[in-house]
mmCIF file of C-alpha atoms and ligand atoms in Angstrom:
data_model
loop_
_atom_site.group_PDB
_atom_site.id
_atom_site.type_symbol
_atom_site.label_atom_id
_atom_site.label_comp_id
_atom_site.label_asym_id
_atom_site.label_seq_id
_atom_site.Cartn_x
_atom_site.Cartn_y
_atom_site.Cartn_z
ATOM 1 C CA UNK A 1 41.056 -21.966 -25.392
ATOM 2 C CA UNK A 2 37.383 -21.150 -24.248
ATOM 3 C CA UNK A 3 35.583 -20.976 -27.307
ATOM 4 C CA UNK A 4 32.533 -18.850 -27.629
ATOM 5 C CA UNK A 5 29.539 -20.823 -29.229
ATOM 6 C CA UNK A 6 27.768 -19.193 -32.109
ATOM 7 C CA UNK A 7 25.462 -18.956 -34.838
ATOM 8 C CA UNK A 8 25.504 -16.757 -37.952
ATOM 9 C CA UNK A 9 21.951 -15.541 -39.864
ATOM 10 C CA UNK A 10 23.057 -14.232 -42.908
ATOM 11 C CA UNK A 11 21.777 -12.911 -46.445
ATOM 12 C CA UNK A 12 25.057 -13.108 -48.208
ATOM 13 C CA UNK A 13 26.012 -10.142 -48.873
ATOM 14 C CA UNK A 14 29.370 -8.169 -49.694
ATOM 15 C CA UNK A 15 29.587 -7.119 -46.266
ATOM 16 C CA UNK A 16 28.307 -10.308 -44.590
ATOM 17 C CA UNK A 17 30.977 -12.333 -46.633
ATOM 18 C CA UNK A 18 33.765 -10.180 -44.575
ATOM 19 C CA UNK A 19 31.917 -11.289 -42.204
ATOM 20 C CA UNK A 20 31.997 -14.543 -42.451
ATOM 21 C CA UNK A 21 35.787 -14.367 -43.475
ATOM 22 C CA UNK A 22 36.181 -13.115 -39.990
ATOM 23 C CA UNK A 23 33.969 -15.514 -38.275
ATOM 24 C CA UNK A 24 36.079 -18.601 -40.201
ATOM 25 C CA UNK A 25 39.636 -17.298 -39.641
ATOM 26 C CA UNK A 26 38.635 -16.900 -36.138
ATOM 27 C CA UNK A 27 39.760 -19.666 -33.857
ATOM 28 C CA UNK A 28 37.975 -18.272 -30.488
ATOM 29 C CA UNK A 29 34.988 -19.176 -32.088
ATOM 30 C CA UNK A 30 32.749 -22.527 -32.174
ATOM 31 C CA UNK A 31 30.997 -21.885 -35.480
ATOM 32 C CA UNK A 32 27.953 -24.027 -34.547
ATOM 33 C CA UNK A 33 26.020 -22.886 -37.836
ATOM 34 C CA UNK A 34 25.480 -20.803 -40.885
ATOM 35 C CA UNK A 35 21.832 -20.144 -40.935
ATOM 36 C CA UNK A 36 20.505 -17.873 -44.595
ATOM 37 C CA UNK A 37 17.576 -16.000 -45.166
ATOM 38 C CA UNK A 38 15.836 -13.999 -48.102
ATOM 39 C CA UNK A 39 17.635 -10.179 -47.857
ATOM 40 C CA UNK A 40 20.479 -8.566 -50.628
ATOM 41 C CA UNK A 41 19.280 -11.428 -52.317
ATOM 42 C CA UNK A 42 16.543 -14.114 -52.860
ATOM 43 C CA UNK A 43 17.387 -17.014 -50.365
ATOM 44 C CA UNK A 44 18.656 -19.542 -53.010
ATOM 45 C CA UNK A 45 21.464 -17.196 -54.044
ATOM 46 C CA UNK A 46 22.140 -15.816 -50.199
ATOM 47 C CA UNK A 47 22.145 -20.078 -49.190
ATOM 48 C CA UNK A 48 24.695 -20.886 -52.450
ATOM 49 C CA UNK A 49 26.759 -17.546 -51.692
ATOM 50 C CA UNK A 50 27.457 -18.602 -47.856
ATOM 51 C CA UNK A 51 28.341 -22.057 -48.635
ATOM 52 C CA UNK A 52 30.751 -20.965 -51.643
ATOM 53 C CA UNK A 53 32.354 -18.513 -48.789
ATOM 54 C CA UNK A 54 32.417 -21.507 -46.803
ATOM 55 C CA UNK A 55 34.203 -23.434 -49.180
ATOM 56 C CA UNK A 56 37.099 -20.929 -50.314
ATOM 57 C CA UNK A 57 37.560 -20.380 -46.267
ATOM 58 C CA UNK A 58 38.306 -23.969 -46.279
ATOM 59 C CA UNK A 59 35.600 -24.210 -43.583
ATOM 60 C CA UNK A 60 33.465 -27.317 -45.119
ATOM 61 C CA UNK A 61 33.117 -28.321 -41.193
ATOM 62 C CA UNK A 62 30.310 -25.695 -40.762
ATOM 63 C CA UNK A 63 26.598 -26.600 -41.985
ATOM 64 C CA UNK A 64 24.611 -23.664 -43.788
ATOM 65 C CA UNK A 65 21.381 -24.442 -43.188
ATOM 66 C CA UNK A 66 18.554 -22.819 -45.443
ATOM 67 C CA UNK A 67 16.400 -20.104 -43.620
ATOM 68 C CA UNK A 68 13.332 -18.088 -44.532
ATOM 69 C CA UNK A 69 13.007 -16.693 -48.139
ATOM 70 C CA UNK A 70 10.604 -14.223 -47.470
ATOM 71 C CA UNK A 71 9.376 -11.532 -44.552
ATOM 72 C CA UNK A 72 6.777 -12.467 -42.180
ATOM 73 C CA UNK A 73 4.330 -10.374 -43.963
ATOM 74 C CA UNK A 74 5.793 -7.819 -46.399
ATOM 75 C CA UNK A 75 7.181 -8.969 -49.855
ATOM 76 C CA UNK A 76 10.836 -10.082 -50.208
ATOM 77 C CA UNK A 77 12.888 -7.196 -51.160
ATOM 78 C CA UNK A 78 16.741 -6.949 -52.182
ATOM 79 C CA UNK A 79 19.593 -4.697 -52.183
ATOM 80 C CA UNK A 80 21.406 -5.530 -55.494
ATOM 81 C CA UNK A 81 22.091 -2.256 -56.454
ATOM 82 C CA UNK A 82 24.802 -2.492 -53.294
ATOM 83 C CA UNK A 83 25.635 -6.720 -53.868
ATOM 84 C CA UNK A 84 25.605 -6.927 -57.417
ATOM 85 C CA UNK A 85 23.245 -9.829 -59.084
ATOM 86 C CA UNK A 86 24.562 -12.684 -57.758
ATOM 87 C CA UNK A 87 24.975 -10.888 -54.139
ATOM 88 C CA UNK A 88 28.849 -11.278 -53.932
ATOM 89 C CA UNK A 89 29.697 -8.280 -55.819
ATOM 90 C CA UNK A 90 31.935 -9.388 -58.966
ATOM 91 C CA UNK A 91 32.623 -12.565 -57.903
ATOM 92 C CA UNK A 92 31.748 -15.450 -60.441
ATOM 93 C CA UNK A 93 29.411 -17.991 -58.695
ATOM 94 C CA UNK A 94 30.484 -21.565 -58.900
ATOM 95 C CA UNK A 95 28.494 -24.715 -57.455
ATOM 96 C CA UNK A 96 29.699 -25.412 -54.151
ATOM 97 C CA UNK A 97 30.593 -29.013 -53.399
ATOM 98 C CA UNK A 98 28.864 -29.474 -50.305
ATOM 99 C CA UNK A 99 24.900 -29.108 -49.916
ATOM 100 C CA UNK A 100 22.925 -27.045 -47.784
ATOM 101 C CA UNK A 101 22.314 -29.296 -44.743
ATOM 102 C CA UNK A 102 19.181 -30.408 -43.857
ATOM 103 C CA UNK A 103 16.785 -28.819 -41.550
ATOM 104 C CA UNK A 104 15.552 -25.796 -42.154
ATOM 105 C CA UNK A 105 17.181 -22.944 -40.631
ATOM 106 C CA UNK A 106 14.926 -22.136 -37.803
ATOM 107 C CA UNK A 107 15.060 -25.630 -36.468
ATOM 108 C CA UNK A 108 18.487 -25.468 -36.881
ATOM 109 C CA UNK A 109 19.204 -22.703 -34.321
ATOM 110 C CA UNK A 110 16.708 -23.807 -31.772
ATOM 111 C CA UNK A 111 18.014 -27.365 -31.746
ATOM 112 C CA UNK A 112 21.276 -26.108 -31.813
ATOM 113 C CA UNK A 113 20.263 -23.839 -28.340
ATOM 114 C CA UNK A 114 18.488 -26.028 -27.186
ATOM 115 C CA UNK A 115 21.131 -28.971 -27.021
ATOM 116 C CA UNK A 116 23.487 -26.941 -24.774
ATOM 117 C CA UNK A 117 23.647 -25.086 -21.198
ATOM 118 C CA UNK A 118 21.266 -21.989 -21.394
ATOM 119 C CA UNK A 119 23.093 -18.425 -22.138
ATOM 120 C CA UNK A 120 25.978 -20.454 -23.644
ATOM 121 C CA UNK A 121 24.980 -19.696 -27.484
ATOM 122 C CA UNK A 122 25.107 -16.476 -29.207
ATOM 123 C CA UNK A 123 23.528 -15.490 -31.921
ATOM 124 C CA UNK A 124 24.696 -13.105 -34.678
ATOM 125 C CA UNK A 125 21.988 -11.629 -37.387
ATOM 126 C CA UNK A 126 23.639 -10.127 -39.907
ATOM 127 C CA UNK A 127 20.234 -9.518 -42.041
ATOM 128 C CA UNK A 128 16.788 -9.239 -41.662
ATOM 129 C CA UNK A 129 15.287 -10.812 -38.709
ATOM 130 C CA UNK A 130 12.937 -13.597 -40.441
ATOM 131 C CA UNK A 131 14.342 -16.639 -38.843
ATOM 132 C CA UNK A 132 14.941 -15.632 -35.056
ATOM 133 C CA UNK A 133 11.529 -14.167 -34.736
ATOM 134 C CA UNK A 134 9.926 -17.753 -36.687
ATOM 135 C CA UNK A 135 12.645 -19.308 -34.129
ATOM 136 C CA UNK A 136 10.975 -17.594 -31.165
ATOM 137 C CA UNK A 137 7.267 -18.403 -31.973
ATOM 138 C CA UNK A 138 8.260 -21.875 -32.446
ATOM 139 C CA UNK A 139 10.317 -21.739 -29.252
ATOM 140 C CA UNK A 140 8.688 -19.449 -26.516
ATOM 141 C CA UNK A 141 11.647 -20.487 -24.187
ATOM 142 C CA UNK A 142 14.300 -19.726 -26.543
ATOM 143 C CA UNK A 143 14.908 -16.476 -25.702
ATOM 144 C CA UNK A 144 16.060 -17.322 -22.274
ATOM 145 C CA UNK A 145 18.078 -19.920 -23.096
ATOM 146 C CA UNK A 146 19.774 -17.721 -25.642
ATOM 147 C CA UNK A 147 23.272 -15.939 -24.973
ATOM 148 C CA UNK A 148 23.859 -12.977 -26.742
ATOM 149 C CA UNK A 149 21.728 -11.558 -29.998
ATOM 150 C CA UNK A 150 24.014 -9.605 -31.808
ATOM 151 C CA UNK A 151 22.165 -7.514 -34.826
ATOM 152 C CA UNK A 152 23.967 -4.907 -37.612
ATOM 153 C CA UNK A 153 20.530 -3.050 -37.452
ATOM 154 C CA UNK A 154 18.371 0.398 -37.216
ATOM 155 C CA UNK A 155 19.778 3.540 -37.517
ATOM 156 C CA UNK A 156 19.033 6.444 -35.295
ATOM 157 C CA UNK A 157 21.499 9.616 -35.542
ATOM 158 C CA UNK A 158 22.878 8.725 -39.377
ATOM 159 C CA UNK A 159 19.462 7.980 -40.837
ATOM 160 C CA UNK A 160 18.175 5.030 -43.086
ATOM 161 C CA UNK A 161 20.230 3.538 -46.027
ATOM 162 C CA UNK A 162 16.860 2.176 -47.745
ATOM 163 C CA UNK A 163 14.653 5.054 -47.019
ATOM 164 C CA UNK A 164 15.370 8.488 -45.442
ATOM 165 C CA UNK A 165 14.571 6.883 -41.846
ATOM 166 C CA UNK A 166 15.546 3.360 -41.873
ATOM 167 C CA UNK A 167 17.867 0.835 -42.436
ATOM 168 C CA UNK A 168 17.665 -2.170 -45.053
ATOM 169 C CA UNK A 169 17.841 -5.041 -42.399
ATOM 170 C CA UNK A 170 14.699 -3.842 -40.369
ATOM 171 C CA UNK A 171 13.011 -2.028 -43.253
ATOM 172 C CA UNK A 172 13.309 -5.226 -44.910
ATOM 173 C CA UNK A 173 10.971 -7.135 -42.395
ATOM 174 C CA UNK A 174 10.164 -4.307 -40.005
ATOM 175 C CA UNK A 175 7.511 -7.008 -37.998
ATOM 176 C CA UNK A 176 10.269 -9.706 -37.391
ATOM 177 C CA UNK A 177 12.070 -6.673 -35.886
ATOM 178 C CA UNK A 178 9.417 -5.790 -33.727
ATOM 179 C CA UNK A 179 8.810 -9.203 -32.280
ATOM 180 C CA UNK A 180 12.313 -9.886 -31.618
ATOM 181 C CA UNK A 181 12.614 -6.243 -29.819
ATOM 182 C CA UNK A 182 9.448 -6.996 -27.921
ATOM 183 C CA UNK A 183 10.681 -10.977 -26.736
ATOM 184 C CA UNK A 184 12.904 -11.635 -23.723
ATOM 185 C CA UNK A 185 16.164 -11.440 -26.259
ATOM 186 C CA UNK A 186 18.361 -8.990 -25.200
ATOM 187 C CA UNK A 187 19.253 -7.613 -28.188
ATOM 188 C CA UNK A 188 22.273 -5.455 -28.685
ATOM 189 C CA UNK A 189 22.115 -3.581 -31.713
ATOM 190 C CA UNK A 190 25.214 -2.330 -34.467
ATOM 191 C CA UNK A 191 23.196 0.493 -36.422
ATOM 192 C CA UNK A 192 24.458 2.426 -39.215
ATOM 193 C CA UNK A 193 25.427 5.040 -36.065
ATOM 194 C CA UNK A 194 28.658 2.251 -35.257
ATOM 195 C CA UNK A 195 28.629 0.775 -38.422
ATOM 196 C CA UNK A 196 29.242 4.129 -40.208
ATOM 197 C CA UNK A 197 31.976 4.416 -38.607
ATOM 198 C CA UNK A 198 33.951 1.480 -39.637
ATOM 199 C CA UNK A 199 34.856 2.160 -42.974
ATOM 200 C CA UNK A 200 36.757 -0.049 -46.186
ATOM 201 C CA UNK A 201 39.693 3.148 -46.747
ATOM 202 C CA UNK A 202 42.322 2.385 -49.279
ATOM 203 C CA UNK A 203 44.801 1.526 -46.910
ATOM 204 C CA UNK A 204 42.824 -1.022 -44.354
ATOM 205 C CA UNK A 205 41.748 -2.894 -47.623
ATOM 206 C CA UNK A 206 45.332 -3.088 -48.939
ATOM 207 C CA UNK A 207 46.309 -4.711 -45.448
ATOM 208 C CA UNK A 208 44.005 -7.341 -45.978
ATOM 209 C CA UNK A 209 44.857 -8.318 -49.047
ATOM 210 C CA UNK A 210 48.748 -8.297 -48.509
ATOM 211 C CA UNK A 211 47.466 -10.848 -46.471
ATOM 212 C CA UNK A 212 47.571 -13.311 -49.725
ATOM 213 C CA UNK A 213 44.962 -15.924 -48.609
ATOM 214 C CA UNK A 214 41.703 -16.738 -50.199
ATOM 215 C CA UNK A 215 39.873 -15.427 -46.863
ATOM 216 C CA UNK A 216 42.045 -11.807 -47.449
ATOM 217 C CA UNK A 217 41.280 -11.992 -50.961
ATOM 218 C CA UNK A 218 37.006 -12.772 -50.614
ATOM 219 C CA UNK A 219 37.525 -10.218 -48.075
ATOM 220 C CA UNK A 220 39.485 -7.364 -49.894
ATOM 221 C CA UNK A 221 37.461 -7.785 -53.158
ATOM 222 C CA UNK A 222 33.814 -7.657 -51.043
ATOM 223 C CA UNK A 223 35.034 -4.092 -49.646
ATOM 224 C CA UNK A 224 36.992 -3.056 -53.738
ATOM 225 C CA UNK A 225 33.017 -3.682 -54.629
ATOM 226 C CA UNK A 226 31.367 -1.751 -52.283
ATOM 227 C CA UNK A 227 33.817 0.882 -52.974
ATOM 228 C CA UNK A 228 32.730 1.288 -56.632
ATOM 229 C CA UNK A 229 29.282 1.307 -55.349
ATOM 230 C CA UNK A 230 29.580 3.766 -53.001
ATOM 231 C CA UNK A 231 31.170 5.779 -55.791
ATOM 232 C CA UNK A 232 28.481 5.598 -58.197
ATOM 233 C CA UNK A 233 24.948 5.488 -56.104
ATOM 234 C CA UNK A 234 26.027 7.145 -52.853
ATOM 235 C CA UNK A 235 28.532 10.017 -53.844
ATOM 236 C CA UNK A 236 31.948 9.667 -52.122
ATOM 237 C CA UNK A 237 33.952 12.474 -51.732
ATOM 238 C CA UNK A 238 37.278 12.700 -52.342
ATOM 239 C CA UNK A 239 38.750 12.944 -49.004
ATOM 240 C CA UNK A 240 41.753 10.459 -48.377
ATOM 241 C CA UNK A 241 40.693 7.983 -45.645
ATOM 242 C CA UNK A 242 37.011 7.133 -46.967
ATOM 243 C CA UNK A 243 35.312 4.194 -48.082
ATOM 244 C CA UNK A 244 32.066 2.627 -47.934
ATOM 245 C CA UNK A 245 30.551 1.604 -44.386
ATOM 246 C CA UNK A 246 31.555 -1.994 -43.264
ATOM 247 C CA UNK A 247 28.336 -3.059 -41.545
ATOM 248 C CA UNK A 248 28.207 -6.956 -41.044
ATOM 249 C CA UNK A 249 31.434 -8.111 -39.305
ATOM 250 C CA UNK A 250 30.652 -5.365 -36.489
ATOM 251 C CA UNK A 251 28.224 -8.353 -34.522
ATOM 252 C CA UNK A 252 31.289 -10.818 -35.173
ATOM 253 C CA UNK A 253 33.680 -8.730 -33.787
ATOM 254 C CA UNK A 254 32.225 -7.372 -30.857
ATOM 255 C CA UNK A 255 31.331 -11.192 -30.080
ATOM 256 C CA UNK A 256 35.216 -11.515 -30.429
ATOM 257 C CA UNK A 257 36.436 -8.298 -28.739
ATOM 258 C CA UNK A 258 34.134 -6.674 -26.900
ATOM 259 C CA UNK A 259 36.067 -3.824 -25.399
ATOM 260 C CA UNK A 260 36.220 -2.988 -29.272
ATOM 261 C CA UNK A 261 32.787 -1.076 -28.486
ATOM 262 C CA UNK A 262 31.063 1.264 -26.124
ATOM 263 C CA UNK A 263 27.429 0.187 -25.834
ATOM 264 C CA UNK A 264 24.052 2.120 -24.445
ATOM 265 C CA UNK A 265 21.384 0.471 -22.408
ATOM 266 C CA UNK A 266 18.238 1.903 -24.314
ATOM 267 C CA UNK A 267 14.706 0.035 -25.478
ATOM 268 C CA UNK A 268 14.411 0.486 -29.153
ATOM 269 C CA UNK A 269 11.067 -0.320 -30.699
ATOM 270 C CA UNK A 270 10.196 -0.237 -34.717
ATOM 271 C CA UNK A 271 7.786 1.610 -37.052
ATOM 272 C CA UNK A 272 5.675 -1.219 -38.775
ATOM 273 C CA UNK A 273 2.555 1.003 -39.564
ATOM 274 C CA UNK A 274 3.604 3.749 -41.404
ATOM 275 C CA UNK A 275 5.008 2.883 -44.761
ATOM 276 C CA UNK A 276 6.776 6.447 -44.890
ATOM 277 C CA UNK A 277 8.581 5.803 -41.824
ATOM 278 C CA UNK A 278 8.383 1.793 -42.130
ATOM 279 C CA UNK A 279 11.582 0.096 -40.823
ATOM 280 C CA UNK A 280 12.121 2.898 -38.488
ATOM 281 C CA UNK A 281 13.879 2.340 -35.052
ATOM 282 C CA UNK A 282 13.053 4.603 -32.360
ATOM 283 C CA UNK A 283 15.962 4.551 -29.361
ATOM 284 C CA UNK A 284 14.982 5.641 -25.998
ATOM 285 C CA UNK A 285 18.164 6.011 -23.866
ATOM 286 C CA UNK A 286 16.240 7.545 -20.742
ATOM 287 C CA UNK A 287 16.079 3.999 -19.438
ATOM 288 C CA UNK A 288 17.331 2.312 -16.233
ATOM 289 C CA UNK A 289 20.621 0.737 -17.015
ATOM 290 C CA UNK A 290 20.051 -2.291 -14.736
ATOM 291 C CA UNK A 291 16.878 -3.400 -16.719
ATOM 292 C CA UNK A 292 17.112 -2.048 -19.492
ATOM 293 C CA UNK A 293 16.070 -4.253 -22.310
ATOM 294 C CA UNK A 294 18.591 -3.721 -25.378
ATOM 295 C CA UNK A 295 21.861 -2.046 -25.598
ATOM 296 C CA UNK A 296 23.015 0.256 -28.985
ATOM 297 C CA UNK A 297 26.677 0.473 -29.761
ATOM 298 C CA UNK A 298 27.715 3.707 -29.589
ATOM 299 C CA UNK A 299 31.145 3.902 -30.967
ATOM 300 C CA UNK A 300 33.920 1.961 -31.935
ATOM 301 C CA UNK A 301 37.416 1.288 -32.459
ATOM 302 C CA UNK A 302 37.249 0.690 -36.137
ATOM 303 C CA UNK A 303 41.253 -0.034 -36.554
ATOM 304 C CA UNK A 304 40.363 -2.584 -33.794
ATOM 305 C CA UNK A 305 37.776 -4.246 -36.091
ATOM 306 C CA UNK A 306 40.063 -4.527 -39.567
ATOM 307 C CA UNK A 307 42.847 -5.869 -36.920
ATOM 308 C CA UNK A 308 40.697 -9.037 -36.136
ATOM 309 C CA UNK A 309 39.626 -9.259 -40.242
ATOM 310 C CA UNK A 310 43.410 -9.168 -41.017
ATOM 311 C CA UNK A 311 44.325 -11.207 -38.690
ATOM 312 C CA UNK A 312 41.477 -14.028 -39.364
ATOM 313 C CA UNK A 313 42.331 -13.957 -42.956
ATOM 314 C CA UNK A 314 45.853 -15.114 -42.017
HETATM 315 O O1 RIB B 1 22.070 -1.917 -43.955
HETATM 316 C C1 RIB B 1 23.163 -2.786 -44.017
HETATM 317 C C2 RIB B 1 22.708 -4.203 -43.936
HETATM 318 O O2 RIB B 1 21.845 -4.494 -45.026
HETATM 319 C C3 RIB B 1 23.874 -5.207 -44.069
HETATM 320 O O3 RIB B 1 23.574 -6.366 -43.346
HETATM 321 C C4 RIB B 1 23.911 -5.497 -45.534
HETATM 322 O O4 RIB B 1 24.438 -6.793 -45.820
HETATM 323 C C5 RIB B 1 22.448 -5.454 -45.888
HETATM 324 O O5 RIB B 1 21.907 -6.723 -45.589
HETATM 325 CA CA1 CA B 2 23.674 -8.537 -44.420
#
């Protein structure tokens, strides 16, 4: 099999732990590295969380390495109303048995680039954008010798989950965003426009945890969490075949199954001025497709997604 090289930058997370359930269960991928950084929650918990996900996935072979606990410039900020304290909903944290590896995570994925054939490595940033911007200052080259940047980001048609007009990953560190946007990554982007469309119903978390593994049971009892969240902050009405918004294993499994998606060539760029509209990502689609510099998923085939999640947590 032809396995696709990658790297996940994670703030662990109820919805980046089905993420990384999918990324572990997933065979067609060379996990090269976990990397953490400061987001739902400060960096110590986000580092112990991914290597206790790592752990009951039975993947000890990965190394989480320790990213950035704070923005570039604006103070760290959490989402625990939507992760719970600990950032893994109501699961009880235990102490993983093996460490965080060493090397911080920056360092991590530019070594880990930078030690095989350019465009071979993708990259998957599943929270604010901390470490690949530090990454790219420290490595002017990298973004050319990265493969694909995959980011659950921005928001354009569905509006902001943080604020009225922006969504928690780039509000969070709107100037990481806006360095990484403005660098030679090509960046495509899984807003709140695709993400909002994958969503934890009754019935696709039920499949998962029929499965009866610990991957389909981290994974079923992330999205049971979010559910009671979405309940009691959001509102949730009582239509049959709703659920909370599955953000974080879109990257994964568009890295997996691309024809899953329908993406847009577009430039985005973000508001880091205004602190009404901070976090904001403006989409131009009126682009030329053949140099255009990002791409926004459009839609998706959200049975297609909880297909690969059931079937990694086999
Ligand atoms: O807005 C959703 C994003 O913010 C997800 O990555 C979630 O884990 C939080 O980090
Ligand atoms: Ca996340």
């Amino acid at each position: 099999m032809n396995k696709q090289s990658l790297i996940i930058d994670c703030d662990p997370g109820v919805d980046d732990a089905v993420a990384l359930m999918l990324a572990f269960g997933s065979p067609a991928l060379d996990l090269l590295a976990i990397t953490t950084v400061g987001g739902n929650a400060p960096l110590a918990k986000t580092t112990r969380n991914a290597r206790m996900l790592r752990q009951i996935a039975g993947r000890q072979d990965v190394p989480v390495h320790a990213g950035a606990d704070r923005p570039l410039r604006r103070k760290p900020a959490g989402a625990g109303e939507f992760h719970g304290e600990e950032g893994l909903g109501f699961m009880t944290p235990f102490a993983p048995t093996r460490p965080v590896a060493d090397g911080h995570g920056v360092d991590a994925i530019i070594s880990a680039v930078n030690a095989r054939p350019p465009g071979t490595v993708a990259l998957a940033l599943l929270g604010p954008l901390t470490n690949l911007a530090l990454a790219l200052r420290r490595e002017p080259l990298l973004a050319r010798r990265l493969g694909a940047v995959a980011v659950m980001g921005g928001a354009r048609s569905e509006g902001g989950n943080i604020t009225p007009s922006a969504e928690f990953n780039i509000w969070a560190d709107p100037e990481a965003a806006d360095e990484v946007l403005r660098s030679e990554c090509r960046v495509t982007m899984f807003s709140l426009d695709v993400t909002h469309q994958v969503r934890a119903t009754e019935a696709r978390i039920a499949a998962i945890g029929a499965v009866g593994t610990p991957k389909g049971d981290v994974a079923a009892a992330m999205m049971t969490f979010s559910q009671t969240v979405e309940r009691e902050i959001v509102g949730w009405p009582s239509l049959s075949g709703w659920g909370p918004p599955v953000h974080d294993p879109c990257p994964v499994a568009w890295v997996l199954k691309p024809e899953l998606f329908t993406l847009k060539p577009c430039k985005i760029a973000v508001e880091t001025q205004s602190e009404l509209t901070r976090g904001h990502t403006s989409v131009e689609f009126r682009v030329d497709a053949a140099t255009a510099p990002h791409l926004w998923a459009a839609t998706v085939d959200a049975d297609g997604v909880f297909d690969l999640i059931v079937k990694a947590a086999g």
